[in-house]
Amino acid sequence: MKGYRLGELEELILLTVGILDQDAYGVAVLEEIKNQTGRKVNISAIHTVLSRLEDKGFLKSYMGGATEERGGRRKRLFTLSATGRAAIQEVKTLRNKLYDQLPPLALDFSYGQ
Amino acid sequence: MKGYRLGELEELILLTVGILDQDAYGVAVLEEIKNQTGRKVNISAIHTVLSRLEDKGFLKSYMGGATEERGGRRKRLFTLSATGRAAIQEVKTLRNKLYDQLPPLALDFSYGQ
DNA sequence: TCATATTTGTAGAATATATAAGTAAAAAAA
DNA sequence: TTTTTTTACTTATATATTCTACAAATATGA
């Protein structure tokens, strides 16, 4: 583990946890990504990444209460750490800086040569 | 190779090729990334990724002329394909959509409990 | 032709992502 | 209270991406 850099899926999941704010756990992250992007990520991949993001210090987690009226195992809820927030900001700033430097799409209207 | 998804470094390099526009080859990409982000990517990693991006259809390449007054092997120059341009646009749009949904940073001024 | 500079290419290890199978915990039903 | 169902997490393995070290190719100049 390099520890400080974010992979492509790691970044997406980190962002999604940020958006979900207070109800981010495996299945909710899966659903949110599907709704927002149409992408169907395997649930195990999500759990793996959530766990690795916590190892790397970008997320914190705690077990949800067992009081909710439903069957099933308890949820592990994730929230951004200060480092996680900073990482999102950093990545966002950098990307936008780069996007802004892309030359405008040069449409090629020449033909016949 | 999955073929259609962009890894973290792949995205950065694709963007950089777009920014460099007409003089994108291995070393130039390396320098540009270093200047823009401070990140020192290994030159071989860049070559590997450039080549894979071409395989995936996001980049095109051709060998540069041998006329320049310098030593060294000929450059392989890369430009965005139509697919590559589209991928950048898509990724940019999606990211900004997500960024916009992040709840504002909730500064926690509570203390003492 | 030989030495040097510059760049690209290849190989293997480390890290990240995807898929499949299994385990655990809680509620509901029998 | 035992079993079944529901929900979610964990582990294992395969594939893909990224990183590092090293080798090869192509140009210049002595």
Coordinates of C-alpha atoms (C1' of nucleotides) in Angstrom, one line a residue:
Chain A
M1 CA 0.0 0.0 0.0
K2 CA 1.4 3.3 -1.0
G3 CA -1.0 5.0 1.4
Y4 CA -1.4 8.5 0.2
R5 CA -2.6 8.2 -3.4
L6 CA -6.2 7.5 -4.4
G7 CA -7.0 4.9 -7.1
E8 CA -9.9 5.6 -9.5
L9 CA -12.5 3.6 -7.5
E10 CA -11.1 4.8 -4.2
E11 CA -11.7 8.4 -5.3
L12 CA -15.2 7.6 -6.5
I13 CA -16.1 5.9 -3.2
L14 CA -14.5 8.6 -1.1
L15 CA -16.6 11.2 -2.9
T16 CA -19.7 9.1 -2.5
V17 CA -19.2 8.7 1.2
G18 CA -18.9 12.5 1.3
I19 CA -22.1 12.9 -0.5
L20 CA -24.0 10.4 1.7
D21 CA -22.7 12.3 4.6
Q22 CA -24.2 10.4 7.5
D23 CA -25.6 7.2 6.1
A24 CA -22.6 5.8 4.2
Y25 CA -22.3 2.0 4.4
G26 CA -21.5 -0.6 1.8
V27 CA -24.9 -1.0 0.3
A28 CA -25.8 2.7 0.4
V29 CA -22.6 3.5 -1.4
L30 CA -23.4 0.9 -4.0
E31 CA -26.8 2.3 -4.6
E32 CA -25.6 5.9 -4.7
I33 CA -23.0 5.1 -7.3
K34 CA -25.5 3.2 -9.4
N35 CA -27.9 6.1 -9.3
Q36 CA -25.4 8.8 -9.9
T37 CA -23.3 7.1 -12.6
G38 CA -25.1 4.0 -13.8
R39 CA -22.1 2.0 -12.8
K40 CA -22.7 -1.3 -11.0
V41 CA -19.8 -1.9 -8.7
N42 CA -19.5 -5.3 -7.0
I43 CA -20.5 -5.0 -3.4
S44 CA -17.3 -6.9 -2.3
A45 CA -15.2 -4.4 -4.2
I46 CA -16.9 -1.6 -2.3
H47 CA -16.3 -3.2 1.1
T48 CA -12.7 -3.8 0.2
V49 CA -12.2 -0.2 -0.8
L50 CA -14.0 1.2 2.2
S51 CA -11.8 -0.8 4.4
R52 CA -8.6 0.2 2.6
L53 CA -9.7 3.9 2.7
E54 CA -10.0 3.5 6.4
D55 CA -6.6 1.9 6.6
K56 CA -5.1 4.8 4.6
G57 CA -6.7 7.3 7.0
F58 CA -9.2 8.8 4.7
L59 CA -12.3 7.4 6.4
K60 CA -13.4 6.5 9.9
S61 CA -16.0 3.9 10.7
Y62 CA -18.2 2.7 13.5
M63 CA -20.9 0.0 13.9
G64 CA -24.5 1.2 13.5
G65 CA -27.0 0.5 16.2
A66 CA -29.0 -2.7 16.2
T67 CA -32.2 -0.9 17.0
E68 CA -33.5 -0.4 13.5
E69 CA -36.5 -2.5 12.7
R70 CA -35.2 -4.8 10.0
G71 CA -33.4 -8.1 9.7
G72 CA -29.8 -8.4 9.0
R73 CA -26.4 -7.8 10.3
R74 CA -25.4 -4.4 11.7
K75 CA -24.1 -1.8 9.3
R76 CA -20.6 -0.4 9.4
L77 CA -21.0 3.3 8.9
F78 CA -18.3 5.4 7.3
T79 CA -17.5 9.1 7.5
L80 CA -14.8 11.2 6.1
S81 CA -11.8 12.0 8.2
A82 CA -10.1 15.4 8.1
T83 CA -7.5 13.8 5.8
G84 CA -10.3 12.5 3.6
R85 CA -11.9 15.9 3.3
A86 CA -8.6 17.4 2.5
A87 CA -7.9 14.8 -0.1
I88 CA -11.2 15.4 -1.9
Q89 CA -10.5 19.2 -1.9
E90 CA -7.0 18.7 -3.2
V91 CA -8.0 16.3 -6.0
K92 CA -10.9 18.5 -7.0
T93 CA -8.7 21.6 -7.2
L94 CA -6.0 19.9 -9.2
R95 CA -8.4 18.4 -11.7
N96 CA -10.2 21.6 -12.3
K97 CA -6.9 23.4 -12.8
L98 CA -6.0 20.8 -15.4
Y99 CA -9.4 20.8 -17.1
D100 CA -9.1 24.6 -17.5
Q101 CA -6.0 24.2 -19.5
L102 CA -7.3 21.9 -22.1
P103 CA -7.3 23.7 -25.5
P104 CA -10.7 24.1 -26.9
L105 CA -11.9 21.3 -29.1
A106 CA -10.4 22.1 -32.5
L107 CA -13.1 21.1 -34.9
D108 CA -11.6 20.2 -38.2
F109 CA -13.7 21.7 -41.0
S110 CA -11.0 21.2 -43.7
Y111 CA -11.7 18.6 -46.3
G112 CA -10.7 17.4 -49.7
Q113 CA -6.9 17.4 -49.1
Chain B
M1 CA -7.4 -5.1 -19.9
K2 CA -10.9 -3.9 -19.2
G3 CA -10.6 -1.4 -22.0
Y4 CA -13.0 1.3 -21.3
R5 CA -12.3 2.5 -17.8
L6 CA -9.5 4.9 -16.9
G7 CA -7.1 4.3 -14.0
E8 CA -6.0 7.2 -11.9
L9 CA -2.7 7.7 -13.7
E10 CA -4.2 6.9 -17.0
E11 CA -6.6 9.8 -16.5
L12 CA -3.9 12.2 -15.5
I13 CA -1.7 11.3 -18.5
L14 CA -4.6 11.5 -20.9
L15 CA -5.4 15.0 -19.6
T16 CA -1.7 16.0 -19.9
V17 CA -1.6 14.8 -23.5
G18 CA -4.6 17.0 -24.1
I19 CA -2.9 20.0 -22.5
L20 CA 0.4 19.5 -24.4
D21 CA -1.7 19.3 -27.6
Q22 CA 1.0 18.8 -30.2
D23 CA 4.2 18.0 -28.4
A24 CA 3.2 15.1 -26.2
Y25 CA 5.8 12.4 -25.8
G26 CA 7.1 10.5 -22.8
V27 CA 9.5 13.0 -21.4
A28 CA 7.3 16.0 -22.1
V29 CA 4.4 14.4 -20.3
L30 CA 6.7 13.6 -17.4
E31 CA 7.9 17.3 -17.2
E32 CA 4.4 18.7 -17.5
I33 CA 3.1 16.5 -14.7
K34 CA 6.0 17.5 -12.5
N35 CA 5.4 21.2 -13.2
Q36 CA 1.7 21.1 -12.8
T37 CA 1.4 18.8 -9.8
G38 CA 4.8 18.3 -8.3
R39 CA 4.4 14.6 -8.8
K40 CA 7.5 12.7 -10.1
V41 CA 6.2 9.8 -12.1
N42 CA 8.7 7.2 -13.3
I43 CA 9.3 7.6 -17.0
S44 CA 8.7 3.9 -17.6
A45 CA 5.4 4.1 -16.0
I46 CA 4.5 6.9 -18.3
H47 CA 5.6 5.0 -21.4
T48 CA 3.6 2.0 -20.2
V49 CA 0.5 4.0 -19.7
L50 CA 0.8 5.9 -23.0
S51 CA 1.1 2.7 -24.8
R52 CA -1.9 1.2 -23.0
L53 CA -4.0 4.3 -23.6
E54 CA -3.3 3.8 -27.3
D55 CA -4.2 0.2 -27.1
K56 CA -7.5 1.2 -25.5
G57 CA -8.2 3.6 -28.3
F58 CA -7.9 6.9 -26.3
L59 CA -4.6 8.0 -27.9
K60 CA -3.0 7.9 -31.4
S61 CA 0.7 8.0 -31.9
Y62 CA 3.3 8.5 -34.6
M63 CA 7.1 8.7 -34.7
G64 CA 8.5 12.2 -34.7
G65 CA 10.9 13.4 -37.5
A66 CA 14.6 12.8 -37.0
T67 CA 15.5 16.3 -38.1
E68 CA 15.8 18.1 -34.8
E69 CA 19.3 18.9 -33.7
R70 CA 19.7 16.7 -30.7
G71 CA 21.0 13.3 -29.8
G72 CA 18.8 10.5 -28.9
R73 CA 16.2 8.1 -30.1
R74 CA 13.2 9.4 -32.1
K75 CA 10.2 10.6 -30.1
R76 CA 6.9 8.9 -30.3
L77 CA 4.3 11.7 -30.3
F78 CA 0.8 11.2 -28.9
T79 CA -2.5 13.0 -29.6
L80 CA -6.0 12.4 -28.4
S81 CA -8.3 10.3 -30.4
A82 CA -12.0 11.3 -30.7
T83 CA -12.7 8.6 -28.1
G84 CA -10.0 10.2 -25.8
R85 CA -11.5 13.6 -26.1
A86 CA -14.9 12.2 -25.3
A87 CA -13.6 10.3 -22.3
I88 CA -12.1 13.4 -20.9
Q89 CA -15.3 15.3 -21.3
E90 CA -17.3 12.5 -19.7
V91 CA -15.1 12.2 -16.7
K92 CA -15.0 15.9 -16.2
T93 CA -18.7 16.2 -16.3
L94 CA -19.3 13.3 -13.9
R95 CA -16.7 14.5 -11.4
N96 CA -18.1 18.1 -11.3
K97 CA -21.6 16.7 -10.9
L98 CA -20.4 14.8 -7.9
Y99 CA -18.3 17.6 -6.4
D100 CA -21.3 19.9 -6.5
Q101 CA -23.2 17.5 -4.3
L102 CA -20.7 17.5 -1.5
P103 CA -22.3 19.0 1.6
P104 CA -20.4 22.1 2.7
L105 CA -17.6 21.4 5.2
A106 CA -19.3 21.3 8.6
L107 CA -16.8 23.0 10.8
D108 CA -17.1 21.6 14.3
F109 CA -16.8 24.4 16.9
S110 CA -18.1 22.4 19.7
Y111 CA -15.6 21.6 22.4
G112 CA -15.4 20.4 25.9
Q113 CA -17.6 17.4 25.7
Chain C
dT1 C1' 33.8 3.8 -35.3
dC2 C1' 33.3 5.0 -30.5
dA3 C1' 31.4 7.6 -26.8
dT4 C1' 27.5 10.1 -25.2
dA5 C1' 22.8 11.9 -25.0
dT6 C1' 18.0 11.1 -25.3
dT7 C1' 14.1 8.4 -25.6
dT8 C1' 11.5 4.2 -25.9
dG9 C1' 10.6 -0.7 -24.7
dT10 C1' 10.4 -5.0 -21.6
dA11 C1' 10.1 -7.6 -17.4
dG12 C1' 8.7 -8.4 -12.8
dA13 C1' 7.0 -6.8 -8.3
dA14 C1' 3.7 -4.1 -5.8
dT15 C1' -0.8 -2.2 -5.5
dA16 C1' -5.7 -1.7 -6.9
dT17 C1' -10.0 -3.6 -8.7
dA18 C1' -13.4 -7.4 -9.8
dT19 C1' -15.8 -11.7 -8.9
dA20 C1' -17.1 -15.7 -6.4
dA21 C1' -17.9 -18.0 -2.3
dG22 C1' -18.6 -18.1 2.5
dT23 C1' -19.5 -16.2 7.2
dA24 C1' -21.9 -13.4 10.7
dA25 C1' -25.6 -11.1 13.0
dA26 C1' -30.2 -9.7 13.6
dA27 C1' -35.4 -10.2 13.0
dA28 C1' -39.2 -13.0 11.8
dA29 C1' -41.5 -17.3 11.4
dA30 C1' -42.3 -21.9 12.8
Chain D
dT1 C1' -36.5 -22.0 21.2
dT2 C1' -35.1 -23.6 16.9
dT3 C1' -35.1 -22.6 12.1
dT4 C1' -35.5 -19.6 8.3
dT5 C1' -35.0 -15.3 6.1
dT6 C1' -32.9 -10.9 5.5
dT7 C1' -29.1 -8.0 5.4
dA8 C1' -24.4 -7.0 5.5
dC9 C1' -19.6 -8.0 6.0
dT10 C1' -15.2 -11.0 5.1
dT11 C1' -12.0 -13.9 2.7
dA12 C1' -9.9 -15.8 -1.3
dT13 C1' -8.6 -15.6 -5.9
dA14 C1' -8.1 -13.6 -10.5
dT15 C1' -7.3 -9.7 -13.4
dA16 C1' -5.8 -4.9 -14.2
dT17 C1' -3.0 -1.0 -13.1
dT18 C1' 1.1 1.3 -11.4
dC19 C1' 6.0 1.3 -10.1
dT20 C1' 10.9 0.3 -10.5
dA21 C1' 15.0 -1.4 -12.6
dC22 C1' 17.2 -2.5 -16.6
dA23 C1' 17.9 -3.1 -21.6
dA24 C1' 17.6 -1.5 -26.3
dA25 C1' 17.2 1.9 -30.1
dT26 C1' 18.5 6.1 -32.5
dA27 C1' 20.4 10.4 -32.9
dT28 C1' 24.8 13.5 -32.4
dG29 C1' 29.7 14.6 -32.2
dA30 C1' 34.6 13.5 -31.5

